[in-house]
Coordinates of C-alpha atoms in Angstrom, one line a residue:
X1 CA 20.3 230.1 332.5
X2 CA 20.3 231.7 329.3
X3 CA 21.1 235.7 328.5
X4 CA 18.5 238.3 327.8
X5 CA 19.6 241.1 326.0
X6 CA 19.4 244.3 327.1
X7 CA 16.8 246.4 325.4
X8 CA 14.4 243.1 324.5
X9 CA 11.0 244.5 324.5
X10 CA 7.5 243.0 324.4
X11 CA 4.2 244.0 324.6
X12 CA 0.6 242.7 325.5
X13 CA -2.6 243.6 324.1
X14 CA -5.9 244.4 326.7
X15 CA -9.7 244.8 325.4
X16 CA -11.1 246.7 327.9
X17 CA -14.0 244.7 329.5
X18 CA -16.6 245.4 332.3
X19 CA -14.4 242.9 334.6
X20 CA -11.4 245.7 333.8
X21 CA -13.2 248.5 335.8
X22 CA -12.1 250.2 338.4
X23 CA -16.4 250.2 339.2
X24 CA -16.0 246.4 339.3
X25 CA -13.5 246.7 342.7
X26 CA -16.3 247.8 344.8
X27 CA -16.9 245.2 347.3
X28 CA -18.7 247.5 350.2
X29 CA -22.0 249.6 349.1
X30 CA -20.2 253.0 350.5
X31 CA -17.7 252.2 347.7
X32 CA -17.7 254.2 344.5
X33 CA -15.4 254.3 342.0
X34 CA -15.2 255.3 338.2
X35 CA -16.3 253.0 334.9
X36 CA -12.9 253.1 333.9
X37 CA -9.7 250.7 332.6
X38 CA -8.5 250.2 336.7
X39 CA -5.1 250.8 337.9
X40 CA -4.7 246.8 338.9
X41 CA -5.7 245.5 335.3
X42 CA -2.8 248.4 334.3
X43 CA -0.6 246.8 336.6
X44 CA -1.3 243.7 335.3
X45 CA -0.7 244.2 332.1
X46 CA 2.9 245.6 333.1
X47 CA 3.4 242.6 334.5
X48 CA 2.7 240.2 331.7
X49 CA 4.3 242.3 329.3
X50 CA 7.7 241.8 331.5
X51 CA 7.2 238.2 332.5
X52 CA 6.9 237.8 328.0
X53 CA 10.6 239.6 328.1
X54 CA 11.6 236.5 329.7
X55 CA 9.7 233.4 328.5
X56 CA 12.6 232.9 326.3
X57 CA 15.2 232.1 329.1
X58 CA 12.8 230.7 331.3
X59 CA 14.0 226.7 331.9
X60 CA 11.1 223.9 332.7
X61 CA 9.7 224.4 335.8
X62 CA 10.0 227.9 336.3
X63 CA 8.1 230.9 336.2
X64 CA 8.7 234.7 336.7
X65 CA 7.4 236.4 339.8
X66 CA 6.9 240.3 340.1
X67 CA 9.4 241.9 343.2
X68 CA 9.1 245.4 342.6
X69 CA 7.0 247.6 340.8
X70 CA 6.8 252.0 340.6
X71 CA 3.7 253.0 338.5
X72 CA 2.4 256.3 337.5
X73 CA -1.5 255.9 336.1
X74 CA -1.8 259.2 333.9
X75 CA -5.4 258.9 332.3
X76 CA -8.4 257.0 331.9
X77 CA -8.8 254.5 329.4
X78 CA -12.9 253.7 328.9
X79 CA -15.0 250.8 328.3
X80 CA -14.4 249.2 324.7
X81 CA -11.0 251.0 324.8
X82 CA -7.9 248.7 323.8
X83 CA -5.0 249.1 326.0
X84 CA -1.7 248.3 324.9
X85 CA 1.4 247.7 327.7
X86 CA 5.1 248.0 327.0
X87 CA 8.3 246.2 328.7
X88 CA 12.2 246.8 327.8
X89 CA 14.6 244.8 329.3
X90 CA 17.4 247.1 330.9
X91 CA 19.4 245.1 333.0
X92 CA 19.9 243.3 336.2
X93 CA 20.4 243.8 340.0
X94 CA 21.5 240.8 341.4
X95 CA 19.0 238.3 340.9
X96 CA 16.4 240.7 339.9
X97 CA 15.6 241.7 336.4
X98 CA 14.8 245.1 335.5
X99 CA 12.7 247.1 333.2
X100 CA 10.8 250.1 331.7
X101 CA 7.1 250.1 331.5
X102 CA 4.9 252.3 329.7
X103 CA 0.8 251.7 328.7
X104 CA -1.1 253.2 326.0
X105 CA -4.5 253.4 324.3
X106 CA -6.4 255.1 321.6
X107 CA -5.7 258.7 323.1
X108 CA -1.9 258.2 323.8
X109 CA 0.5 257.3 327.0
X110 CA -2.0 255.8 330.0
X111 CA 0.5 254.7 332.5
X112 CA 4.5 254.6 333.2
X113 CA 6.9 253.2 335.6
X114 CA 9.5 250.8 336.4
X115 CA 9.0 247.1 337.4
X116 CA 11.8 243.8 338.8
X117 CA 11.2 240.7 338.4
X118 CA 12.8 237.4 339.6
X119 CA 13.2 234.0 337.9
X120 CA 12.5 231.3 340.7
X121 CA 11.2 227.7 340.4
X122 CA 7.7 227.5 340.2
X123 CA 7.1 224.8 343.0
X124 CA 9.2 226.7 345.4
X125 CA 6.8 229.7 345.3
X126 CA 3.5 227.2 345.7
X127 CA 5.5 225.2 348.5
X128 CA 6.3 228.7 350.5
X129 CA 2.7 230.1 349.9
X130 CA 1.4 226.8 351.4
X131 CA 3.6 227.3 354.0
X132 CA 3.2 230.8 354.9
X133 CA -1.0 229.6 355.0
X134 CA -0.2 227.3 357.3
X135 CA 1.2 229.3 359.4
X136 CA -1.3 232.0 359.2
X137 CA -4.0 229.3 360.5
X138 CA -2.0 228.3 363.2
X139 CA -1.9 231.8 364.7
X140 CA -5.6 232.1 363.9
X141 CA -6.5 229.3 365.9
X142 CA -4.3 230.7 369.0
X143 CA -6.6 233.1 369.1
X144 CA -9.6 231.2 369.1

């Protein structure tokens, strides 16, 4: 596998659509929650602005999968806004890869934290999800 450097940074650009709402995550009719950029799409975008830190060491057939992640969501980002998310590369614990994450929009700093992330083949992870379904069935039926 090939180095990353410490301090490589990236970012990721996010249009904030109706599908980004926290409004949309309602699934119950008790539910309520704000017409605002939601705290998942924010995590998401931490996410991919990491995993773009490493596409460059990545070998065929792998992919990088999130481990760990601390967030802070500061303020509101509204329909129409443009949020913009931030990784930097600062080192390594063991097999994990670290890094700084900060979002912002039009108004300023929207969300911080910290965020690991592993390198692992990508039919490995597909082959132990499958697995972990299976299993998950079986103990369903058990209790039919």
């Amino acid at each position: 596998m090939r180095p990353i450097e410490v301090g490589s940074t990236s970012s990721v650009r996010c249009a904030v659509g109706p599908e980004h709402l926290a409004a949309r995550l309602a699934s119950e009719p008790e539910e309520n929650y704000p017409s605002v950029f939601s705290t998942p799409w924010l995590l998401a975008q931490f996410e991919r602005a990491a995993a773009k830190v490493l596409r460059p060491i990545l070998e065929s057939g792998q992919v990088s999968v999130g481990a760990r992640v601390t967030m802070e969501h500061l303020a509101p980002t509204p329909l129409g806004g443009e949020v913009t998310a931030y990784a930097r590369y600062v080192g390594s614990d063991g097999a994990l890869y670290l890094f700084e994450i900060w979002a912002t929009d039009e108004g300023g700093l929207i969300g911080k934290g910290t965020h690991a992330r592993a390198i692992v083949p990508e039919a490995a992870v597909e082959k132990r999800a499958e697995k972990r379904f299976a299993q998950l069935s079986n103990q369903a039926d058990g209790f039919n």
